[in-house]
Coordinates of C-alpha atoms and ligand atoms in Angstrom, one line a residue:
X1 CA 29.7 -16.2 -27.2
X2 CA 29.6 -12.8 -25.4
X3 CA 29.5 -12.8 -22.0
X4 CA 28.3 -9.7 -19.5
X5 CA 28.9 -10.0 -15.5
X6 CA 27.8 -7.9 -13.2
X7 CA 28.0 -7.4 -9.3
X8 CA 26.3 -5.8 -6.7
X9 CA 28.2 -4.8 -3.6
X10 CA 27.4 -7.5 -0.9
X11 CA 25.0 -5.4 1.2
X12 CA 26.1 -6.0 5.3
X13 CA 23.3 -7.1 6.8
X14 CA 22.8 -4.6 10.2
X15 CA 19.5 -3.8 8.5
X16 CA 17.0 -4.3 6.3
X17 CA 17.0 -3.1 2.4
X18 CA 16.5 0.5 1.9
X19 CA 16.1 2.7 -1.5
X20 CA 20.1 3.3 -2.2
X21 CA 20.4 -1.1 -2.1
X22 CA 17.9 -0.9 -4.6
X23 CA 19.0 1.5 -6.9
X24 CA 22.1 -0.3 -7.1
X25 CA 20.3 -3.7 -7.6
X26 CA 18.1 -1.7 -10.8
X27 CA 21.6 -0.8 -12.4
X28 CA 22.5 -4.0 -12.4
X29 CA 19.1 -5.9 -13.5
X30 CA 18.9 -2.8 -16.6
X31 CA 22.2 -3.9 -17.3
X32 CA 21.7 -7.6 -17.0
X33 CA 18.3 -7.2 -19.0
X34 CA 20.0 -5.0 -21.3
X35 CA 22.9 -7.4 -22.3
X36 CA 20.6 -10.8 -22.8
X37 CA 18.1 -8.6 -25.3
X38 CA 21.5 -7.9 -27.3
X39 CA 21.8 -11.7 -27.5
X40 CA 24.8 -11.8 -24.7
X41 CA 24.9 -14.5 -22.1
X42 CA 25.0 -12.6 -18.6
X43 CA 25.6 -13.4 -15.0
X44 CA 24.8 -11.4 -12.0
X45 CA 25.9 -11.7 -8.6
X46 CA 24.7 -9.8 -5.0
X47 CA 24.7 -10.6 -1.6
X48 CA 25.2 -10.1 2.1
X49 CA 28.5 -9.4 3.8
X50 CA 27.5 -11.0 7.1
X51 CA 31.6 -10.8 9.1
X52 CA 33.3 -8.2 11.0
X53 CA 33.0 -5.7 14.1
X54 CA 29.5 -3.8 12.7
X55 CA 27.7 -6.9 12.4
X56 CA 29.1 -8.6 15.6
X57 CA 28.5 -5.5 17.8
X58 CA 24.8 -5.3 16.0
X59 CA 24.1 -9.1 16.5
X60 CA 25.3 -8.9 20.0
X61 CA 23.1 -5.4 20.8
X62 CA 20.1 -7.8 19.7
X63 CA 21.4 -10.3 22.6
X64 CA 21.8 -12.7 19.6
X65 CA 24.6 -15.3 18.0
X66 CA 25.7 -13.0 14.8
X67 CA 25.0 -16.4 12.4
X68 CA 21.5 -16.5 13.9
X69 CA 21.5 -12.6 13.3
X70 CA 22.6 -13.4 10.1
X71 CA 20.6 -16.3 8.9
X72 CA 17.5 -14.2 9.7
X73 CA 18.5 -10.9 8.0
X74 CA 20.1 -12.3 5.0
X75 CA 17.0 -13.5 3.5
X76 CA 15.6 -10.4 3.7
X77 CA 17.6 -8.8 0.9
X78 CA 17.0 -12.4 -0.7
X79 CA 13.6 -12.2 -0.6
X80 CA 13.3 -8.7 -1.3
X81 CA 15.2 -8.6 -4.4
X82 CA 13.2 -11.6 -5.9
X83 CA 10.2 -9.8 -4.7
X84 CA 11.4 -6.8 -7.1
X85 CA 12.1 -9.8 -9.9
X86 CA 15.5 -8.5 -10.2
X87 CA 17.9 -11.1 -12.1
X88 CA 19.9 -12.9 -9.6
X89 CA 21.9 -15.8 -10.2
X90 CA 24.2 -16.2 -7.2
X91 CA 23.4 -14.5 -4.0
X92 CA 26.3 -15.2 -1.7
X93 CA 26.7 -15.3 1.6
X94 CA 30.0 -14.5 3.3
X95 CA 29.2 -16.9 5.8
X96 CA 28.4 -19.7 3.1
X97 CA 31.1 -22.3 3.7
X98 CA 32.1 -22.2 0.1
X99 CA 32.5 -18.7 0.4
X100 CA 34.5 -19.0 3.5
X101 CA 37.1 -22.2 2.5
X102 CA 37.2 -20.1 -1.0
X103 CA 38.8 -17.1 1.2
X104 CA 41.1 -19.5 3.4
X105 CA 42.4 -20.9 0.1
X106 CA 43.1 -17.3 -0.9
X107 CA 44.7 -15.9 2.2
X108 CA 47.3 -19.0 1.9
X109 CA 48.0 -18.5 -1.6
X110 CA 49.0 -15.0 -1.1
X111 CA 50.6 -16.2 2.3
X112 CA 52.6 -18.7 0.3
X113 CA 54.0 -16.1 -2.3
X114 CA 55.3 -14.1 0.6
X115 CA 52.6 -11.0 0.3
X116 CA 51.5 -11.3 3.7
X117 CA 53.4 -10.4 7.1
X118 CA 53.5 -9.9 10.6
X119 CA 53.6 -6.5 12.4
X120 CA 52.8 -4.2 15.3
X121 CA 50.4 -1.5 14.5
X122 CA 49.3 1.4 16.7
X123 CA 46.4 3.5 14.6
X124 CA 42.8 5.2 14.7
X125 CA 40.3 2.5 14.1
X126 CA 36.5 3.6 13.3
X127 CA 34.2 0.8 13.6
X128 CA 32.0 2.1 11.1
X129 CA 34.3 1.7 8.5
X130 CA 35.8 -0.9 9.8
X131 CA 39.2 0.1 9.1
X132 CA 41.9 2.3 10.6
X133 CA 41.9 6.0 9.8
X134 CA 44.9 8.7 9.3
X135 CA 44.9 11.4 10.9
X136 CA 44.3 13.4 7.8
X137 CA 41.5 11.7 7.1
X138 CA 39.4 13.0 11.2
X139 CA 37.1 15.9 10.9
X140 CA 37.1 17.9 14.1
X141 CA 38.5 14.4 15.7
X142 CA 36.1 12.7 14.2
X143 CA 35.3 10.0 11.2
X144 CA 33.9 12.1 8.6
X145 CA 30.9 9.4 7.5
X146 CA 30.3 8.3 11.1
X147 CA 30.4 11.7 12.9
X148 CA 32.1 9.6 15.7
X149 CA 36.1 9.9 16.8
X150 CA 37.9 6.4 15.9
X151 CA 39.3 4.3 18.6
X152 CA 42.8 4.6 19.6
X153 CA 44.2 0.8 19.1
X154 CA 47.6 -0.9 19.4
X155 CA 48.1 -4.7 18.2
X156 CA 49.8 -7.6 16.2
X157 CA 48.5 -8.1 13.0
X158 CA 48.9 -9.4 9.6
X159 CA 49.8 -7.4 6.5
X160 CA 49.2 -7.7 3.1
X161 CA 52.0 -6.3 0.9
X162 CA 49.7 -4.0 -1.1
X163 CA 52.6 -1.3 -1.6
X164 CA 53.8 -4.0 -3.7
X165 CA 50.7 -4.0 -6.2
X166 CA 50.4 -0.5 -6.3
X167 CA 52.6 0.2 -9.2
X168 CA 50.7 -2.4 -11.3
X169 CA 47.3 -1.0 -10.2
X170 CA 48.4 2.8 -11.7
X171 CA 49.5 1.6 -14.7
X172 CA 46.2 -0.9 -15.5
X173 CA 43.8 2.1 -14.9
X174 CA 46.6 4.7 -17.0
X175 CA 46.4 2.0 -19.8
X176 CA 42.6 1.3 -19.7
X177 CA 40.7 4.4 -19.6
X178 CA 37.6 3.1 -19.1
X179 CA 38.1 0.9 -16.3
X180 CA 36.7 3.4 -13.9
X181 CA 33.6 4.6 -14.8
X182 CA 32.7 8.1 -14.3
X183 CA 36.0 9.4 -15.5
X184 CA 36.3 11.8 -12.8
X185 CA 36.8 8.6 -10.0
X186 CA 39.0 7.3 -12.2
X187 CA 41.0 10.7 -11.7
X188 CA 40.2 10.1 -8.0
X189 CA 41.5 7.1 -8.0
X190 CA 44.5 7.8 -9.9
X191 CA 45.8 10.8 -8.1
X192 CA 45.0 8.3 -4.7
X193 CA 48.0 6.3 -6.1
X194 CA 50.0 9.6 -7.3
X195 CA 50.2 10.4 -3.7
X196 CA 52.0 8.0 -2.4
X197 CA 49.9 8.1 0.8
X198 CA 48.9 4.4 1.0
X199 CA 50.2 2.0 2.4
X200 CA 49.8 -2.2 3.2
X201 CA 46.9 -3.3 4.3
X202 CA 46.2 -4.8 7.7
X203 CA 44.0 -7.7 6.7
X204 CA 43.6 -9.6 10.2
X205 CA 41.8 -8.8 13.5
X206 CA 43.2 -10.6 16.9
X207 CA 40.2 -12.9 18.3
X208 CA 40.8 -11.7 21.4
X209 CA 39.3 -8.5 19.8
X210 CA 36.6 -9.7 16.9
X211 CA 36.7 -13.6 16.7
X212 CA 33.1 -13.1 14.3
X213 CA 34.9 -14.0 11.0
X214 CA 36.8 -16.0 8.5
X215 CA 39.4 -17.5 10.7
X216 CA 43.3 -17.2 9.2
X217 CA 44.9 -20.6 7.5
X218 CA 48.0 -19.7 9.0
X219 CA 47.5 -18.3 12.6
X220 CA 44.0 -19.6 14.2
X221 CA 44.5 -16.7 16.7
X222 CA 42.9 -14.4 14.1
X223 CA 40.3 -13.8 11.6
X224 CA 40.5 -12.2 8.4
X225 CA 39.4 -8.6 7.8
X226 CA 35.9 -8.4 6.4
X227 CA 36.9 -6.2 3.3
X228 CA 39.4 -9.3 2.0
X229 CA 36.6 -11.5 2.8
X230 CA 33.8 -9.6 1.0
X231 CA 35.4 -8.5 -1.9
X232 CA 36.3 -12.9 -2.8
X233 CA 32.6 -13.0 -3.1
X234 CA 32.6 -11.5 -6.8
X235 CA 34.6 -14.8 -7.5
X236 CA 33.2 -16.7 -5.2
X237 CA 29.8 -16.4 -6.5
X238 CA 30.8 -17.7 -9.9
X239 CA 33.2 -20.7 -8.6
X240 CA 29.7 -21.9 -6.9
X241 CA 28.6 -22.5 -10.2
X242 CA 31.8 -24.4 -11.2
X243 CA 35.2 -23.2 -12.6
X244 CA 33.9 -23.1 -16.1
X245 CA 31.6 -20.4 -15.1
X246 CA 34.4 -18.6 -13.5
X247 CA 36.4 -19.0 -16.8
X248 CA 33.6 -17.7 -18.4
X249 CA 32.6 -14.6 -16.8
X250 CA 35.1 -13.5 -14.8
X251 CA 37.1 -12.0 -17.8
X252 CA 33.8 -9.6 -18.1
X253 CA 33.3 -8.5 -14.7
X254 CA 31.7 -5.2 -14.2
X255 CA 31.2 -4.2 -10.5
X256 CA 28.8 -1.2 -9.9
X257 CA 28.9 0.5 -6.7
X258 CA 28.3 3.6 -5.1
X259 CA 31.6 6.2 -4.3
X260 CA 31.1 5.4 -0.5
X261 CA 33.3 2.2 -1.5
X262 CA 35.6 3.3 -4.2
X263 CA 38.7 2.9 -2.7
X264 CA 38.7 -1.0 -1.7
X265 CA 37.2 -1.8 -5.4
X266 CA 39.9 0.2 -6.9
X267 CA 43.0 -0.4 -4.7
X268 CA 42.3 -3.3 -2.1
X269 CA 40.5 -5.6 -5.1
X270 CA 43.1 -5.0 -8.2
X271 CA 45.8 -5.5 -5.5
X272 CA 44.6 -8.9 -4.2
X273 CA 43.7 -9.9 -7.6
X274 CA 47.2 -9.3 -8.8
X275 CA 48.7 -11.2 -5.6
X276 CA 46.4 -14.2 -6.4
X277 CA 48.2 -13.9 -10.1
X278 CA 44.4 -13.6 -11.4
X279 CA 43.4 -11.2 -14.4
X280 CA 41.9 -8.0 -13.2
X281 CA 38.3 -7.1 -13.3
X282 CA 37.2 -5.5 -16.9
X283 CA 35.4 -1.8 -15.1
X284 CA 34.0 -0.4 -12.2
X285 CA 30.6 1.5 -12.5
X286 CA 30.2 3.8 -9.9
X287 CA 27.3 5.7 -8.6
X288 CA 25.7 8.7 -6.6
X289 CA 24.3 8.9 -3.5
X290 CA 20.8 9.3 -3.1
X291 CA 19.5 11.8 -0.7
X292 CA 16.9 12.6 1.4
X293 CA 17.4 16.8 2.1
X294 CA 20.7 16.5 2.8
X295 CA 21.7 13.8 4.3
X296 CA 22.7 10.4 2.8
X297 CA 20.1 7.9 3.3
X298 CA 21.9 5.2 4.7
X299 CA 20.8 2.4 7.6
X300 CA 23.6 4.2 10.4
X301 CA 21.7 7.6 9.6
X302 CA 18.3 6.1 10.0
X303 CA 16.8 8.2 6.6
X304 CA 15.4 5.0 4.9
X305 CA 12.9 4.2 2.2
X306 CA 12.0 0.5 2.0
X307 CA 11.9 -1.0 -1.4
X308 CA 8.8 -3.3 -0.3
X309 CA 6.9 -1.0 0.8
X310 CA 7.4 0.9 -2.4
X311 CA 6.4 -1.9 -4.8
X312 CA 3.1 -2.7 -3.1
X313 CA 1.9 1.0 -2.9
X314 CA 3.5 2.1 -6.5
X315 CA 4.6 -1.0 -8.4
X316 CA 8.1 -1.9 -8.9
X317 CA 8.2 -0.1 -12.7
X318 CA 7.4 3.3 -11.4
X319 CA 9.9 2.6 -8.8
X320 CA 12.6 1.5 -11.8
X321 CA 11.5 4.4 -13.9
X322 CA 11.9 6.9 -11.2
X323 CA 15.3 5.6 -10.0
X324 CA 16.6 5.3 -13.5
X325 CA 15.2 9.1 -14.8
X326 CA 16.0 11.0 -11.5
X327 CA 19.5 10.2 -11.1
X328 CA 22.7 10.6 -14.0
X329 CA 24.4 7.7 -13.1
X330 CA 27.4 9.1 -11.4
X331 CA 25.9 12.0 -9.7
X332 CA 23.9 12.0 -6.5
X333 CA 20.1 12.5 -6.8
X334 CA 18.0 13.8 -4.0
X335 CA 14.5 11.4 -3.2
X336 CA 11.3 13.2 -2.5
X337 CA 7.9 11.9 -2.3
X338 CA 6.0 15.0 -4.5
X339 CA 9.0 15.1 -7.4
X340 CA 8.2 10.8 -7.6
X341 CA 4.6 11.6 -7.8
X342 CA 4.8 14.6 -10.3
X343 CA 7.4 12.0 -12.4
X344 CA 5.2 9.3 -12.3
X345 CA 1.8 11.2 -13.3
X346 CA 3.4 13.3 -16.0
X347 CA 5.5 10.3 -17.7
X348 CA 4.4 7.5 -16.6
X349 CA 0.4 7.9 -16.0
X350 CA 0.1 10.9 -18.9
X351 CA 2.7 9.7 -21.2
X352 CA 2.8 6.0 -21.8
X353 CA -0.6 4.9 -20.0
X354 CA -2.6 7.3 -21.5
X355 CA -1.0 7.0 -25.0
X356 CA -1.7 3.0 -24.8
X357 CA -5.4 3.5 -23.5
X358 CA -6.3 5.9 -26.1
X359 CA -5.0 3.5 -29.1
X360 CA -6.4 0.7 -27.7
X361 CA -9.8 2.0 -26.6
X362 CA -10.1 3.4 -30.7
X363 CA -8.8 -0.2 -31.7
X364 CA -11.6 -1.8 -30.1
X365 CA -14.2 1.1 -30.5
X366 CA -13.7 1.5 -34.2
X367 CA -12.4 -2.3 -35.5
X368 CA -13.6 -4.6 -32.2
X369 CA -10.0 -5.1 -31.8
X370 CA -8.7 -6.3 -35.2
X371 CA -5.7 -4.2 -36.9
X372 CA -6.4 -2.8 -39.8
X373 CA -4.0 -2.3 -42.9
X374 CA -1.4 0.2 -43.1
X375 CA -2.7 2.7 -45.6
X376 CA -0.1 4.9 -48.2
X377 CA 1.6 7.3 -45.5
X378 CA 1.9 10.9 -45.0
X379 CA 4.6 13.5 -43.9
X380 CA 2.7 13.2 -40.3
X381 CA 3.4 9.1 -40.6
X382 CA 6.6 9.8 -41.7
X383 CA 7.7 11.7 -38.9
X384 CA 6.3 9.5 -36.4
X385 CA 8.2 6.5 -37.7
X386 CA 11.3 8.7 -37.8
X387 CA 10.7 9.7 -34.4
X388 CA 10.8 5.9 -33.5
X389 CA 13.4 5.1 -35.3
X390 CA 15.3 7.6 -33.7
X391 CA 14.5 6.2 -30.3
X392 CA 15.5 2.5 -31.7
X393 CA 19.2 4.2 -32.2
X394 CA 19.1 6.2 -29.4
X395 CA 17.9 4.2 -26.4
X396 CA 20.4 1.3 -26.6
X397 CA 23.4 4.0 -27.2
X398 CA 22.6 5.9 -24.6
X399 CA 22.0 2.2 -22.2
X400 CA 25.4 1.5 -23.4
X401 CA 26.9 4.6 -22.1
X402 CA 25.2 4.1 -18.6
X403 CA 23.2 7.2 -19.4
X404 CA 20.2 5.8 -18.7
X405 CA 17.9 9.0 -17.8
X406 CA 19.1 10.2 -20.9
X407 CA 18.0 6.6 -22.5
X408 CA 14.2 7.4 -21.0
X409 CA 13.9 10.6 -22.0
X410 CA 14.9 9.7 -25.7
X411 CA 12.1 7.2 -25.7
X412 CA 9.6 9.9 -23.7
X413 CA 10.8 12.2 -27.0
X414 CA 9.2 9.5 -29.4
X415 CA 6.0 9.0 -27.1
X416 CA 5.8 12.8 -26.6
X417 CA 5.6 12.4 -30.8
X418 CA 2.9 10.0 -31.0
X419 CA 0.9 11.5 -28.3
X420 CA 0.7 14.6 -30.6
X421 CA 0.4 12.6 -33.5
X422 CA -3.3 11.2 -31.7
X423 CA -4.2 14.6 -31.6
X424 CA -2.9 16.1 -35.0
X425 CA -4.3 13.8 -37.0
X426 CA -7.2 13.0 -34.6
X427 CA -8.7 9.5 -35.5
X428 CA -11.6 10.2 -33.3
X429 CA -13.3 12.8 -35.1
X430 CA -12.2 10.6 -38.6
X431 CA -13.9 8.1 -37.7
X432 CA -17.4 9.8 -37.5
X433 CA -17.3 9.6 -41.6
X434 CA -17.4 5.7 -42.9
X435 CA -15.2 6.8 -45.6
X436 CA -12.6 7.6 -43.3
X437 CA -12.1 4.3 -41.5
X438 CA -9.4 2.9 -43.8
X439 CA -7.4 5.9 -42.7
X440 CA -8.2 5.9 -39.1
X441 CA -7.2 1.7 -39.6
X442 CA -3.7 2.8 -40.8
X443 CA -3.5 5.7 -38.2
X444 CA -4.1 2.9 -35.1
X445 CA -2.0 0.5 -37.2
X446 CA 1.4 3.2 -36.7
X447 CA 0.1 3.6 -33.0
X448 CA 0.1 -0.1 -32.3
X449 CA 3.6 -0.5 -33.9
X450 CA 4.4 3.0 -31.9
X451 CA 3.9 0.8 -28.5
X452 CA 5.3 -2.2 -30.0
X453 CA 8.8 -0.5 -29.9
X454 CA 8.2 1.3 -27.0
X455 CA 7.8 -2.5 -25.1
X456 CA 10.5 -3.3 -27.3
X457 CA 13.0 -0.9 -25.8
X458 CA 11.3 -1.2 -22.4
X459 CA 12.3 -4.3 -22.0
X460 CA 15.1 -3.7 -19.4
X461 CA 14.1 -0.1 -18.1
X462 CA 10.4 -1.5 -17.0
X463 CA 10.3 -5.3 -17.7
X464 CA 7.0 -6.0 -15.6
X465 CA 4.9 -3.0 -18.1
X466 CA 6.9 -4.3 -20.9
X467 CA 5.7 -7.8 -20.7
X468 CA 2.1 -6.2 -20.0
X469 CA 2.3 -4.1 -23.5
X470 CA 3.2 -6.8 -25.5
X471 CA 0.5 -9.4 -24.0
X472 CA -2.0 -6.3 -24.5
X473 CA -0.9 -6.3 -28.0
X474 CA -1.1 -9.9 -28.2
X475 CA 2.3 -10.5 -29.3
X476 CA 5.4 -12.2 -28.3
X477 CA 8.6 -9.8 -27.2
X478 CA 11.3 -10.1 -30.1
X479 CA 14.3 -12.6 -28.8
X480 CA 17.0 -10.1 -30.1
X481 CA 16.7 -6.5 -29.8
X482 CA 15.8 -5.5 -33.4
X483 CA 18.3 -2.9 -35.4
X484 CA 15.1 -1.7 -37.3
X485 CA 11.4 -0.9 -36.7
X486 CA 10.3 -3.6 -38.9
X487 CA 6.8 -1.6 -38.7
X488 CA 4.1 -3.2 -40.4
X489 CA 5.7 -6.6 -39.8
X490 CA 4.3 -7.4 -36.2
X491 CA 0.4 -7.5 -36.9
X492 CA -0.9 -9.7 -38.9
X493 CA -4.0 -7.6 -40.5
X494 CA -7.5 -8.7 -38.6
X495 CA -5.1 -9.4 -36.0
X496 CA -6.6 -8.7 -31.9
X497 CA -5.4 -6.8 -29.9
X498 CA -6.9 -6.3 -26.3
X499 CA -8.6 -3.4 -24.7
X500 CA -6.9 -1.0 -22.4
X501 CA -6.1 -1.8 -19.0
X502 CA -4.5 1.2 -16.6
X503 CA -1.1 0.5 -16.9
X504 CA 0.0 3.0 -14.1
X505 CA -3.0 4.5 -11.5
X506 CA -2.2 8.1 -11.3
X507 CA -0.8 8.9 -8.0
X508 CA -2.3 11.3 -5.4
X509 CA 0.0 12.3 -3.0
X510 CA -3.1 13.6 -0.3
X511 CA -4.8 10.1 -0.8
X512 CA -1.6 8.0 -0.3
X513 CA -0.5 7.1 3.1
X514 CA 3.0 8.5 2.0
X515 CA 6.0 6.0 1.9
X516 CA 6.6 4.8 5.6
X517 CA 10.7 7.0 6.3
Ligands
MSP601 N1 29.5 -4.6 2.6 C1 30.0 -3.5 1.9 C2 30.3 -3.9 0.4 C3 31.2 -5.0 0.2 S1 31.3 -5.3 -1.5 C4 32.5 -6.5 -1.7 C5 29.0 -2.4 1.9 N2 27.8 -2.6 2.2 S2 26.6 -1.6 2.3 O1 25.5 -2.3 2.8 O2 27.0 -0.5 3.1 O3 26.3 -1.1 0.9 C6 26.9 -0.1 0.2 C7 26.3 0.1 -1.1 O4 24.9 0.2 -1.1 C8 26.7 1.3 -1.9 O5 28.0 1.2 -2.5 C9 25.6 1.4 -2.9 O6 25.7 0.4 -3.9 C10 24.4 1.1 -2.0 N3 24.0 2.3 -1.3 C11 23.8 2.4 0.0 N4 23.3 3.7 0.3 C12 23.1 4.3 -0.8 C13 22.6 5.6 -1.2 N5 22.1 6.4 -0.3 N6 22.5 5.9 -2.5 C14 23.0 5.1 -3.5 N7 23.5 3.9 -3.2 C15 23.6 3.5 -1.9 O7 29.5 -1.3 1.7

C-alpha cells in the first residue's frame, strides 16, 4: 500500500487564523486530495503550538491562565479549518497530555544517550523568535522579523548536542536531492551547515524565567524549549493513532512550511530525529510568503485576512483557486482584493461557470436534459478531446511537481478550448434546423464529457465545485483518477443531466463590503 503524510506547521495560537495559515493548510488538503484520487492511503496532521514565552506573555496581557488562553483559541484554528472542509486527521495540541509525556519520553531518551548537557550561556534572546540571536544576525540592533533589539540574557541551561548531528544532516540532504523542496533552500540550507556557524542548541528555559511549558524529566527546575516541543508533534500526531500508524506513515512524511521556519525543520528536526535513532523525514515543501504591499501578513504585523470571513463572502473554491493560481509554490505572492476579483470573474465566473451554464442550459433547451449519442467526429472534436487529453497528462504532472498554478492553468488551456469550441461550432444556431439536432446531440455530448474531466481533475484543486459538477451531471466522481478520457463511456445515452446552476456569482468589487484587513 502507498502511503502519503503530510504536516502543517502547528500554528501558535497568539491569534486567530489569517490568509498565510490557510494557504498552507490548501497545500496540504491538494496534496492530501491529490494522493487519495491516485489510490494512496494518506494522513494529514496540523495544529496549535500552544508553549513558550509569546504565548505566555500574550495569555498573561489578556489577564488570563495561558491553558485557558489556549483552550479558547485553539479551537479556532480547529473549527476554522473544518469550516474550510480541509482533510484533517490529527489536530494536535502541544498541551494534549499525550503530546506532552510523548516529549518527556523524548527529552530522556536523548538525555540517556548523553546528547544533552548543562551549561552557562550569556546571549541575545528575541522573544519573537523565541530563540537567542548572534550578533550577525541584528539589523541596526535589532531582530530583523521583529524590528525589536533582543534581550541581553545570562543563565544555566540545557544543551542538546546538535554539533554532533550536523555532519549526518549535510550528508542526508547531499545524498537526497530532493529532500528540500525548492532547490534553492536546499542550497540554503546546505551552505547553513558549510559554514560552520551553528552550534548546540539550548533546549531548556529556567522556571524562574518561563515556567508555561513542557517541564524537563530530568531537572523539574525547567521546561523545555517550545521548538523541541513543537516539532515532536509531527510524530506525536500519528503515535495518537497507535504505533502502527506511526510505522505506517512516518517513513512518508512530507512537512510543508513557509521559509520563515526553515531552519528548525532542516537542522533542529533532522538533528533530534537522528538523536532519537529515528529515520528522517522523506522532504520538506517549502513556501512563499504572501504579502499585502510590502509587508508580510503575519498576526505580530497586524496585516491579516481572515479565512472565515473569506469563505462566507466568496466561497472556499474561489478562495482555493486563487491561493493555488496566484502563488508558484516557492515564491512569495502579493494579496490584493481587485487582482482576486479580476481572477475570480475571468477564470472562475467566465471560464468554468459560464462554460457549464451554456452546455447545460442547451442540454435541457434542445434534449430536456437527456444526452444524446456521440455522432462520427470532426477535426474540431478531435482537437477538443486532444486538448483534454492533454490536460489529463498535464494536470497531475504538474500536481506532482508542486506546480500547482501551472496545474490550473493547463486545465484553464483545455476550458479556454471548449469555450471556443461552443462558439466555433455554435450548437445554438444548429439547432434552429431539425436536421441538425443529431449533430448539436454529439456537440453537447463532447461538452458534457469536457466538464466531466474538468470535475475529474478538480477534484483536489476545488473539491466543494467538483462535487457540485459531477452531481449536476448526475454522475458519481471516478474512485481512481483515470489515465484516459474514457469519453463516451460516462453517459449512458437518454441519460439526465441537470440544468445550470451559477457555480461562482461574479464578483463586484464596488458592491462587496471588501474583505474585513
Ligand atoms: N509554531 C510555529 C511552527 C511550529 S511547527 C513544528 C510557527 N507558527 S506560526 O503560527 O507562526 O506559523 C508559521 C507558518 O504559517 C508559516 O511557516 C506558514 O506555513 C504559515 N504562514 C504564516 N504567515 C504566512 C504568510 N504571510 N504567507 C504564507 N504563509 C504564512 O511558526
Amino acid at each position: 500500500m502507498e502511503r502519503f503524510y503530510v504536516t502543517t506547521p502547528i500554528y501558535y495560537i497568539n491569534a486567530e487564523p489569517h490568509l498565510g495559515h490557510t494557504y498552507t493548510m490548501v497545500v496540504a488538503d491538494t496534496l492530501a486530495r491529490f494522493y487519495r484520487a491516485k489510490g494512496v492511503e494518506t494522513f494529514v496532521v496540523t495544529g496549535t503550538d500552544e508553549h513558550g514565552d509569546k504565548i505566555a506573555a500574550i495569555a498573561a496581557a489578556h489577564g488570563e491562565n495561558p491553558k485557558l488562553y489556549a483552550d479558547r483559541m485553539s479551537p479556532l484554528f480547529q473549527q476554522a479549518w473544518q469550516e474550510c472542509g480541509f482533510l484533517v486527521d490529527q489536530f494536535v495540541r502541544t498541551t494534549d497530555p499525550r503530546h506532552e509525556q510523548l516529549v518527556q519520553e523524548f527529552l530522556q531518551r536523548v538525555y540517556d544517550n548523553g546528547d544533552i548537557y548543562f551549561s552557562r550561556y550569556a546571549g541575545l534572546y528575541c522573544t519573537g523568535c523565541e530563540r537567542f540571536l548572534t550578533e550577525k544576525e541584528l539589523v541596526g540592533g535589532n531582530c530583523p522579523d521583529h524590528k525589536r533589539p533582543p534581550e541581553p540574557i545570562e543563565e544555566e541551561n540545557y544543551f542538546f548536542r546538535m554539533t554532533r548531528y550536523l555532519p549526518a544532516v549535510q550528508q542526508y540532504f547531499e545524498a537526497h536531492p530532493d529532500a528540500i523542496y525548492p532547490e534553492h533552500y536546499r542550497n540554503e540550507v546546505l551552505a547553513m551547515l558549510a559554514s560552520g556557524g551553528i552550534g548546540d542548541l539550548c533546549i531548556s528555559r529556567p522556571k524562574t524565567r518561563l515556567d508555561w511549558g513542557i517541564e524537563l524529566p530530568f531537572d523539574r527546575r525547567y521546561v523545555c524549549y517550545v521548538w523541541f516541543d513543537a516539532l515532536i508533534s509531527y510524530v506525536s500526531g500519528l503515535k495518537m493513532r497507535g504505533d502502527d500508524t506511526f510505522h505506517a506513515f512516518w517513513p512518508t512524511a512530507h512537512h510543508v512550511m513557509a521559509k520563515d521556519i526553515l531552519k528548525p525543520h532542516a537542522i533542529f528536526w533532522p538533528s533530534m530525529l537522528l538523536a532519537l535513532r529515528l529515520p528522517l523525514f522523506r522532504r520538506l515543501l517549502i513556501h512563499g510568503y504572501w504579502v499585502r504591499g510590502e509587508a508580510k501578513m503575519s498576526k505580530s504585523l497586524g496585516n491579516v485576512i481572515r479565512p472565515l470571513d473569506m469563505k462566507q463572502q466568496f466561497g472556499i473554491d474561489t478562495l482555493r483557486y486563487f491561493l493555488l493560481r496566484e502563488m508558484a509554490f516557492g515564491q512569495d505572492a502579493s494579496f490584493n482584493e481587485d487582482a482576486f476579483a479580476a481572477r475570480a470573474n475571468a477564470d472562475l465566473a467566465n471560464g468554468l461557470g459560464n462554460l457549464a451554464s451554456r452546455v447545460l442550459s442547451m442540454q435541457q433547451r434542445y434534449f430536456d436534459g437527456q444526452v444524446q449519442p456521440l455522432d462520427p467526429p470532426t477535426a474540431a472534436d478531435d482537437d477538443l478531446q486532444g486538448a483534454f487529453a492533454q490536460a489529463l497528462v498535464e494536470v497531475p504532472e504538474w500536481t506532482e511537481q508542486l506546480a500547482f498554478h501551472r496545474a490550473l492553468e493547463a486545465l484553464w488551456r483545455a476550458l479556454d478550448h471548449a469555450n471556443k469550441y461552443v462558439v466555433d461550432t455554435a450548437p445554438f444556431t444548429l439547432a434552429r434546423e431539425r436536421q441538425q439536432l443529431p449533430r448539436v446531440g454529439g456537440i453537447l455530448h463532447r461538452l458534457l464529457e469536457c466538464l466531466y474531466t474538468t470535475a475529474t481533475l478538480l477534484a483536489w484543486f476545488l473539491p466543494e465545485t467538483s462535487q457540485k459538477i459531477f452531481s449536476l451531471l448526475g454522475v458519481t466522481a471516478p474512485v481512481r483518477l483515470p489515465t484516459s478520457l474514457g469519453w463516451g463511456e460516462h453517459f449512458p445515452i437518454g441519460h439526465r443531466v441537470q440544468p445550470p446552476i451559477t457555480l461562482f456569482p461574479r464578483i463586484d468589487l464596488q458592491k462587496e463590503a471588501t474583505p474585513r484587513a
